[in-house]
């Protein structure tokens, strides 16, 4: 290791959902301290939504645009999924870094601005390099500007003091893609949704319906998650139990029907998914029910209500559509089938 650097390897972690100058300062500290720098891109391999509008390769491109040529020769990118399980997430990341570091000492570079920095304490086996005081910037507010109702030129003008010129050029170009208008429309739909529904939390129920080696999925209509694959499910009505809501929504969205005793006998297990960040719509808590049937043929289903389509998807091929699964439904499916 060159004596110029304090560590052979430094690691910096973020979602980088609209990289800004505070992110750049944090990354610069990692380059100052480490000979090799690993930039971890969280929330990778997942579908787009209002909180995660950019895919992992797009965030990598924006981050690379902020680096010098010399820095690009020293950087590696590490892509990590959301598991909503801190221990599993940390173990996956630790193993990925260990394999790349080849036994060299690792330091985690960070800045504990608030409680959201708790993840920095999940790696006690790594050295910790405090990046010190960094200008506080809020990526959520910057996304609100970029996907807001104003013109693109005015949005870019507001972003200029807070975003590196390279990333800003990328955002200008990205806005010419059809996906920009899709994200912008969903951003406005989320704002309307939050203004209409102001409760502290909402209850939903989902069905994980397995027949042989297939699982039933719907293609979403509506304004949020339009065109993405999802589990049949929806909100629990007043006075309704989670199980009854799951069975009702299953029938309403797919026209799958079975006698009450038959579907109850097919229930294998259930689980609650309550991570605060599982949905950009707000605090949505869901209980998912895994039903399993054995049939000679897959039952006939059809998309109904707010579902555009209903299909039987091979469980062994779920990884093919991971980035097109609505909100945290990849996490739910992984919980029951372990496909990730």
Tab-separated table of C-alpha atoms in Angstrom:
chain	number	residue	atom	x	y	z
A	1	UNK	CA	0.000	0.000	0.000
A	2	UNK	CA	1.224	3.488	-0.785
A	3	UNK	CA	2.159	5.466	2.345
A	4	UNK	CA	-0.081	8.246	1.003
A	5	UNK	CA	-3.182	6.363	2.132
A	6	UNK	CA	-4.268	5.255	5.592
A	7	UNK	CA	-6.078	2.147	4.360
A	8	UNK	CA	-5.693	-0.283	1.457
A	9	UNK	CA	-9.480	-0.314	0.926
A	10	UNK	CA	-12.196	2.153	1.863
A	11	UNK	CA	-15.915	1.503	1.518
A	12	UNK	CA	-18.663	4.102	1.201
A	13	UNK	CA	-22.329	3.090	1.233
A	14	UNK	CA	-25.389	4.840	-0.166
A	15	UNK	CA	-28.485	4.582	-2.297
A	16	UNK	CA	-27.406	7.662	-4.289
A	17	UNK	CA	-30.956	8.276	-5.488
A	18	UNK	CA	-29.974	11.503	-7.163
A	19	UNK	CA	-26.296	11.944	-6.290
A	20	UNK	CA	-25.490	15.390	-4.905
A	21	UNK	CA	-22.493	17.399	-3.655
A	22	UNK	CA	-22.675	15.998	-0.108
A	23	UNK	CA	-22.358	12.537	-1.654
A	24	UNK	CA	-19.384	13.767	-3.662
A	25	UNK	CA	-17.690	15.069	-0.506
A	26	UNK	CA	-18.191	11.720	1.223
A	27	UNK	CA	-16.738	9.848	-1.732
A	28	UNK	CA	-13.809	12.274	-1.913
A	29	UNK	CA	-13.008	11.479	1.716
A	30	UNK	CA	-12.954	7.789	0.807
A	31	UNK	CA	-10.462	8.502	-1.985
A	32	UNK	CA	-8.302	10.584	0.333
A	33	UNK	CA	-8.169	7.791	2.913
A	34	UNK	CA	-8.000	4.649	0.774
A	35	UNK	CA	-5.887	3.386	-2.088
A	36	UNK	CA	-8.847	1.425	-3.454
A	37	UNK	CA	-12.404	2.676	-3.054
A	38	UNK	CA	-15.534	0.536	-3.147
A	39	UNK	CA	-18.748	2.476	-3.680
A	40	UNK	CA	-21.710	0.419	-2.525
A	41	UNK	CA	-24.959	1.080	-4.391
A	42	UNK	CA	-27.861	-0.026	-2.224
A	43	UNK	CA	-31.428	-0.786	-3.342
A	44	UNK	CA	-30.032	-2.460	-6.457
A	45	UNK	CA	-31.868	-4.884	-8.747
A	46	UNK	CA	-35.291	-3.573	-7.783
A	47	UNK	CA	-38.171	-1.979	-9.621
A	48	UNK	CA	-38.441	1.746	-10.040
A	49	UNK	CA	-40.675	3.730	-7.723
A	50	UNK	CA	-40.887	7.255	-6.349
A	51	UNK	CA	-38.154	6.651	-3.782
A	52	UNK	CA	-35.995	4.590	-6.153
A	53	UNK	CA	-36.486	6.145	-9.597
A	54	UNK	CA	-33.024	5.296	-10.931
A	55	UNK	CA	-31.754	1.779	-11.587
A	56	UNK	CA	-28.356	0.763	-10.232
A	57	UNK	CA	-26.550	1.151	-13.577
A	58	UNK	CA	-27.929	4.686	-13.942
A	59	UNK	CA	-26.721	5.658	-10.476
A	60	UNK	CA	-23.338	4.166	-11.273
A	61	UNK	CA	-23.145	6.310	-14.424
A	62	UNK	CA	-24.002	9.460	-12.456
A	63	UNK	CA	-21.427	8.659	-9.791
A	64	UNK	CA	-18.759	7.966	-12.424
A	65	UNK	CA	-19.506	11.323	-14.035
A	66	UNK	CA	-18.511	12.966	-10.744
A	67	UNK	CA	-15.076	11.289	-10.603
A	68	UNK	CA	-11.765	12.275	-12.144
A	69	UNK	CA	-10.073	9.936	-14.580
A	70	UNK	CA	-7.539	8.953	-11.907
A	71	UNK	CA	-10.324	8.170	-9.435
A	72	UNK	CA	-12.128	5.988	-11.939
A	73	UNK	CA	-9.036	3.790	-12.116
A	74	UNK	CA	-9.192	3.235	-8.338
A	75	UNK	CA	-12.918	2.682	-7.858
A	76	UNK	CA	-15.062	-0.448	-7.796
A	77	UNK	CA	-18.838	-0.548	-7.562
A	78	UNK	CA	-20.652	-3.042	-5.369
A	79	UNK	CA	-24.366	-3.624	-5.967
A	80	UNK	CA	-26.474	-4.774	-3.002
A	81	UNK	CA	-30.158	-5.626	-2.811
A	82	UNK	CA	-32.678	-4.550	-0.221
A	83	UNK	CA	-33.473	-7.405	2.154
A	84	UNK	CA	-35.220	-5.473	4.944
A	85	UNK	CA	-33.179	-7.683	7.243
A	86	UNK	CA	-30.174	-5.791	8.611
A	87	UNK	CA	-28.183	-8.883	9.504
A	88	UNK	CA	-28.669	-10.533	6.140
A	89	UNK	CA	-27.913	-7.290	4.295
A	90	UNK	CA	-24.721	-6.712	6.281
A	91	UNK	CA	-23.589	-10.318	5.817
A	92	UNK	CA	-24.104	-10.144	2.047
A	93	UNK	CA	-22.205	-6.859	1.791
A	94	UNK	CA	-19.416	-8.029	4.090
A	95	UNK	CA	-18.881	-11.167	1.997
A	96	UNK	CA	-18.870	-9.181	-1.248
A	97	UNK	CA	-16.262	-6.766	0.100
A	98	UNK	CA	-14.198	-9.585	1.634
A	99	UNK	CA	-14.004	-11.367	-1.722
A	100	UNK	CA	-12.820	-8.191	-3.444
A	101	UNK	CA	-10.467	-6.962	-0.717
A	102	UNK	CA	-8.398	-10.183	-0.763
A	103	UNK	CA	-7.442	-9.971	2.899
A	104	UNK	CA	-6.536	-6.289	2.911
A	105	UNK	CA	-7.644	-4.028	5.733
A	106	UNK	CA	-10.995	-2.331	5.123
A	107	UNK	CA	-12.265	0.984	6.469
A	108	UNK	CA	-15.867	2.150	6.279
A	109	UNK	CA	-16.187	5.859	5.527
A	110	UNK	CA	-19.276	7.579	6.825
A	111	UNK	CA	-20.964	10.538	8.425
A	112	UNK	CA	-23.595	9.999	11.117
A	113	UNK	CA	-25.857	12.960	10.426
A	114	UNK	CA	-28.908	11.334	12.071
A	115	UNK	CA	-30.473	7.996	13.021
A	116	UNK	CA	-30.424	6.895	9.369
A	117	UNK	CA	-26.687	6.265	9.753
A	118	UNK	CA	-27.268	3.303	12.086
A	119	UNK	CA	-26.016	0.927	9.369
A	120	UNK	CA	-22.488	2.234	9.967
A	121	UNK	CA	-22.484	0.272	13.240
A	122	UNK	CA	-23.226	-3.050	11.516
A	123	UNK	CA	-19.582	-3.634	10.555
A	124	UNK	CA	-17.553	-3.701	13.798
A	125	UNK	CA	-14.870	-5.793	12.079
A	126	UNK	CA	-14.024	-2.882	9.761
A	127	UNK	CA	-12.192	0.265	10.784
A	128	UNK	CA	-14.389	3.346	10.853
A	129	UNK	CA	-13.291	6.537	9.139
A	130	UNK	CA	-15.402	9.528	10.162
A	131	UNK	CA	-15.838	11.856	7.202
A	132	UNK	CA	-16.511	14.738	9.582
A	133	UNK	CA	-19.016	17.487	9.028
A	134	UNK	CA	-20.530	17.392	5.545
A	135	UNK	CA	-23.004	19.902	4.138
A	136	UNK	CA	-26.449	18.379	4.787
A	137	UNK	CA	-28.416	17.852	1.606
A	138	UNK	CA	-31.691	15.997	1.220
A	139	UNK	CA	-31.940	13.754	-1.845
A	140	UNK	CA	-35.702	13.471	-1.306
A	141	UNK	CA	-36.138	17.220	-1.785
A	142	UNK	CA	-33.861	17.227	-4.810
A	143	UNK	CA	-35.951	14.451	-6.392
A	144	UNK	CA	-39.043	16.517	-5.621
A	145	UNK	CA	-37.537	19.337	-7.668
A	146	UNK	CA	-36.416	17.117	-10.551
A	147	UNK	CA	-39.756	15.314	-10.862
A	148	UNK	CA	-41.850	18.337	-9.924
A	149	UNK	CA	-44.537	20.127	-11.909
A	150	UNK	CA	-42.283	22.920	-13.188
A	151	UNK	CA	-40.357	22.907	-16.442
A	152	UNK	CA	-37.198	20.844	-16.762
A	153	UNK	CA	-35.076	23.942	-17.344
A	154	UNK	CA	-36.319	25.555	-14.131
A	155	UNK	CA	-35.776	22.308	-12.198
A	156	UNK	CA	-32.197	22.040	-13.458
A	157	UNK	CA	-31.572	25.651	-12.502
A	158	UNK	CA	-32.702	24.949	-8.927
A	159	UNK	CA	-30.523	21.811	-8.763
A	160	UNK	CA	-27.341	23.474	-10.070
A	161	UNK	CA	-25.962	24.630	-6.668
A	162	UNK	CA	-26.390	21.154	-5.179
A	163	UNK	CA	-25.500	18.685	-7.938
A	164	UNK	CA	-22.160	18.057	-9.652
A	165	UNK	CA	-22.084	19.281	-13.288
A	166	UNK	CA	-21.431	15.761	-14.587
A	167	UNK	CA	-24.463	14.334	-12.791
A	168	UNK	CA	-26.516	17.345	-13.835
A	169	UNK	CA	-25.679	16.685	-17.505
A	170	UNK	CA	-26.758	13.074	-17.014
A	171	UNK	CA	-30.065	14.208	-15.512
A	172	UNK	CA	-30.681	16.525	-18.470
A	173	UNK	CA	-30.128	13.659	-20.908
A	174	UNK	CA	-32.129	11.165	-18.819
A	175	UNK	CA	-35.119	13.514	-18.889
A	176	UNK	CA	-35.336	12.978	-22.666
A	177	UNK	CA	-36.153	9.297	-22.095
A	178	UNK	CA	-39.794	8.149	-21.851
A	179	UNK	CA	-39.115	6.880	-18.309
A	180	UNK	CA	-38.748	10.449	-17.044
A	181	UNK	CA	-42.397	11.254	-17.740
A	182	UNK	CA	-43.460	7.944	-16.175
A	183	UNK	CA	-41.533	8.758	-12.999
A	184	UNK	CA	-42.808	12.326	-13.007
A	185	UNK	CA	-46.429	11.194	-13.290
A	186	UNK	CA	-45.987	8.690	-10.477
A	187	UNK	CA	-44.298	11.322	-8.312
A	188	UNK	CA	-47.375	13.532	-8.647
A	189	UNK	CA	-49.659	10.543	-7.986
A	190	UNK	CA	-47.784	9.778	-4.761
A	191	UNK	CA	-48.183	13.386	-3.621
A	192	UNK	CA	-51.932	13.234	-4.268
A	193	UNK	CA	-52.128	9.885	-2.480
A	194	UNK	CA	-50.372	11.208	0.626
A	195	UNK	CA	-52.552	14.296	0.675
A	196	UNK	CA	-55.686	12.134	0.527
A	197	UNK	CA	-54.623	9.405	2.933
A	198	UNK	CA	-53.077	10.936	6.041
A	199	UNK	CA	-53.223	8.086	8.564
A	200	UNK	CA	-50.104	7.001	10.468
A	201	UNK	CA	-50.206	3.594	8.799
A	202	UNK	CA	-52.351	1.444	6.503
A	203	UNK	CA	-53.053	-2.281	6.475
A	204	UNK	CA	-52.905	-4.476	3.386
A	205	UNK	CA	-52.973	-8.201	2.640
A	206	UNK	CA	-51.349	-10.197	-0.175
A	207	UNK	CA	-51.712	-13.715	-1.532
A	208	UNK	CA	-48.720	-15.824	-2.527
A	209	UNK	CA	-50.645	-18.474	-4.432
A	210	UNK	CA	-48.543	-21.418	-5.572
A	211	UNK	CA	-49.816	-24.143	-7.871
A	212	UNK	CA	-47.212	-26.824	-8.507
A	213	UNK	CA	-44.047	-24.887	-9.413
A	214	UNK	CA	-45.767	-21.637	-10.438
A	215	UNK	CA	-46.871	-18.551	-8.503
A	216	UNK	CA	-49.750	-16.275	-9.450
A	217	UNK	CA	-48.813	-12.687	-10.344
A	218	UNK	CA	-50.743	-9.722	-11.667
A	219	UNK	CA	-49.649	-6.851	-13.869
A	220	UNK	CA	-50.633	-3.599	-12.196
A	221	UNK	CA	-52.808	-0.935	-13.723
A	222	UNK	CA	-53.401	2.415	-12.073
A	223	UNK	CA	-50.979	5.288	-11.507
A	224	UNK	CA	-48.448	3.684	-9.136
A	225	UNK	CA	-46.357	0.746	-10.250
A	226	UNK	CA	-48.162	0.767	-13.593
A	227	UNK	CA	-47.118	-2.238	-15.668
A	228	UNK	CA	-45.083	-3.836	-12.884
A	229	UNK	CA	-45.626	-7.389	-11.661
A	230	UNK	CA	-47.145	-7.810	-8.225
A	231	UNK	CA	-48.814	-10.252	-5.882
A	232	UNK	CA	-52.612	-10.088	-5.771
A	233	UNK	CA	-53.567	-7.988	-2.785
A	234	UNK	CA	-54.945	-4.757	-1.476
A	235	UNK	CA	-56.193	-2.806	1.508
A	236	UNK	CA	-57.945	-4.399	4.454
A	237	UNK	CA	-61.483	-3.074	4.759
A	238	UNK	CA	-62.803	-1.797	8.112
A	239	UNK	CA	-63.870	-4.744	10.243
A	240	UNK	CA	-62.071	-7.210	7.955
A	241	UNK	CA	-59.280	-9.583	8.982
A	242	UNK	CA	-56.030	-9.889	7.024
A	243	UNK	CA	-56.794	-13.421	5.813
A	244	UNK	CA	-60.244	-12.491	4.544
A	245	UNK	CA	-58.852	-9.434	2.753
A	246	UNK	CA	-56.167	-11.538	1.045
A	247	UNK	CA	-58.722	-14.079	-0.228
A	248	UNK	CA	-61.138	-11.350	-1.319
A	249	UNK	CA	-58.465	-9.429	-3.252
A	250	UNK	CA	-57.236	-12.666	-4.810
A	251	UNK	CA	-60.668	-13.297	-6.259
A	252	UNK	CA	-61.294	-9.676	-7.271
A	253	UNK	CA	-57.981	-9.267	-9.128
A	254	UNK	CA	-57.520	-12.717	-10.700
A	255	UNK	CA	-60.968	-14.399	-10.624
A	256	UNK	CA	-59.355	-17.324	-8.802
A	257	UNK	CA	-61.963	-18.923	-6.594
A	258	UNK	CA	-61.998	-21.955	-4.327
A	259	UNK	CA	-64.329	-23.202	-1.636
A	260	UNK	CA	-63.537	-21.597	1.733
A	261	UNK	CA	-62.527	-24.908	3.282
A	262	UNK	CA	-60.316	-25.787	0.312
A	263	UNK	CA	-58.341	-22.559	0.284
A	264	UNK	CA	-58.032	-22.586	4.061
A	265	UNK	CA	-56.561	-26.101	3.856
A	266	UNK	CA	-54.061	-24.860	1.257
A	267	UNK	CA	-52.653	-22.209	3.607
A	268	UNK	CA	-49.097	-23.173	4.537
A	269	UNK	CA	-47.804	-20.107	6.362
A	270	UNK	CA	-47.973	-16.334	6.530
A	271	UNK	CA	-45.633	-13.469	7.370
A	272	UNK	CA	-45.913	-9.786	8.189
A	273	UNK	CA	-43.853	-7.264	6.204
A	274	UNK	CA	-43.642	-3.951	8.009
A	275	UNK	CA	-40.385	-2.233	7.076
A	276	UNK	CA	-40.973	1.549	7.187
A	277	UNK	CA	-39.490	1.971	3.707
A	278	UNK	CA	-41.270	-0.886	1.953
A	279	UNK	CA	-43.580	1.523	0.095
A	280	UNK	CA	-43.082	5.138	-1.017
A	281	UNK	CA	-46.824	5.667	-0.491
A	282	UNK	CA	-46.372	5.744	3.277
A	283	UNK	CA	-46.344	3.315	6.199
A	284	UNK	CA	-48.033	0.259	4.670
A	285	UNK	CA	-48.016	-2.928	6.741
A	286	UNK	CA	-48.968	-6.134	4.957
A	287	UNK	CA	-49.546	-9.749	5.879
A	288	UNK	CA	-48.795	-12.178	3.057
A	289	UNK	CA	-50.398	-15.632	2.961
A	290	UNK	CA	-48.740	-18.550	1.168
A	291	UNK	CA	-51.242	-20.989	-0.324
A	292	UNK	CA	-50.037	-24.128	-2.090
A	293	UNK	CA	-52.074	-26.373	-4.364
A	294	UNK	CA	-51.224	-29.402	-6.477
A	295	UNK	CA	-53.217	-29.581	-9.695
A	296	UNK	CA	-52.934	-31.498	-12.942
A	297	UNK	CA	-53.286	-28.185	-14.809
A	298	UNK	CA	-52.845	-24.556	-13.857
A	299	UNK	CA	-56.239	-22.979	-13.089
A	300	UNK	CA	-57.679	-20.383	-15.442
A	301	UNK	CA	-57.159	-16.817	-14.221
A	302	UNK	CA	-57.681	-13.366	-15.673
A	303	UNK	CA	-56.777	-9.837	-14.689
A	304	UNK	CA	-59.703	-7.957	-13.166
A	305	UNK	CA	-60.446	-4.926	-11.006
A	306	UNK	CA	-57.208	-2.863	-11.091
A	307	UNK	CA	-55.089	-5.720	-12.480
A	308	UNK	CA	-54.332	-5.533	-16.199
A	309	UNK	CA	-53.278	-9.173	-16.440
A	310	UNK	CA	-52.952	-12.311	-14.298
A	311	UNK	CA	-50.357	-14.977	-15.082
A	312	UNK	CA	-48.837	-18.115	-13.615
A	313	UNK	CA	-45.105	-17.422	-13.382
A	314	UNK	CA	-42.507	-20.232	-12.956
A	315	UNK	CA	-40.911	-19.879	-9.523
A	316	UNK	CA	-37.509	-20.866	-10.893
A	317	UNK	CA	-37.678	-17.856	-13.246
A	318	UNK	CA	-38.575	-15.176	-10.678
A	319	UNK	CA	-35.057	-13.751	-10.856
A	320	UNK	CA	-35.755	-12.771	-14.473
A	321	UNK	CA	-38.379	-10.227	-13.370
A	322	UNK	CA	-36.851	-9.114	-10.059
A	323	UNK	CA	-36.367	-5.550	-11.316
A	324	UNK	CA	-39.995	-5.421	-12.479
A	325	UNK	CA	-41.621	-6.528	-9.216
A	326	UNK	CA	-43.693	-3.866	-7.478
A	327	UNK	CA	-42.318	-2.192	-4.326
A	328	UNK	CA	-41.016	-4.912	-1.957
A	329	UNK	CA	-42.756	-7.875	-3.593
A	330	UNK	CA	-39.372	-9.345	-4.512
A	331	UNK	CA	-38.617	-9.416	-0.778
A	332	UNK	CA	-41.921	-11.158	-0.062
A	333	UNK	CA	-41.410	-13.749	-2.791
A	334	UNK	CA	-37.837	-14.320	-1.657
A	335	UNK	CA	-39.090	-14.919	1.879
A	336	UNK	CA	-41.315	-17.772	0.716
A	337	UNK	CA	-39.277	-19.163	-2.176
A	338	UNK	CA	-35.670	-18.030	-1.578
A	339	UNK	CA	-35.011	-17.036	-5.165
A	340	UNK	CA	-32.485	-14.202	-4.569
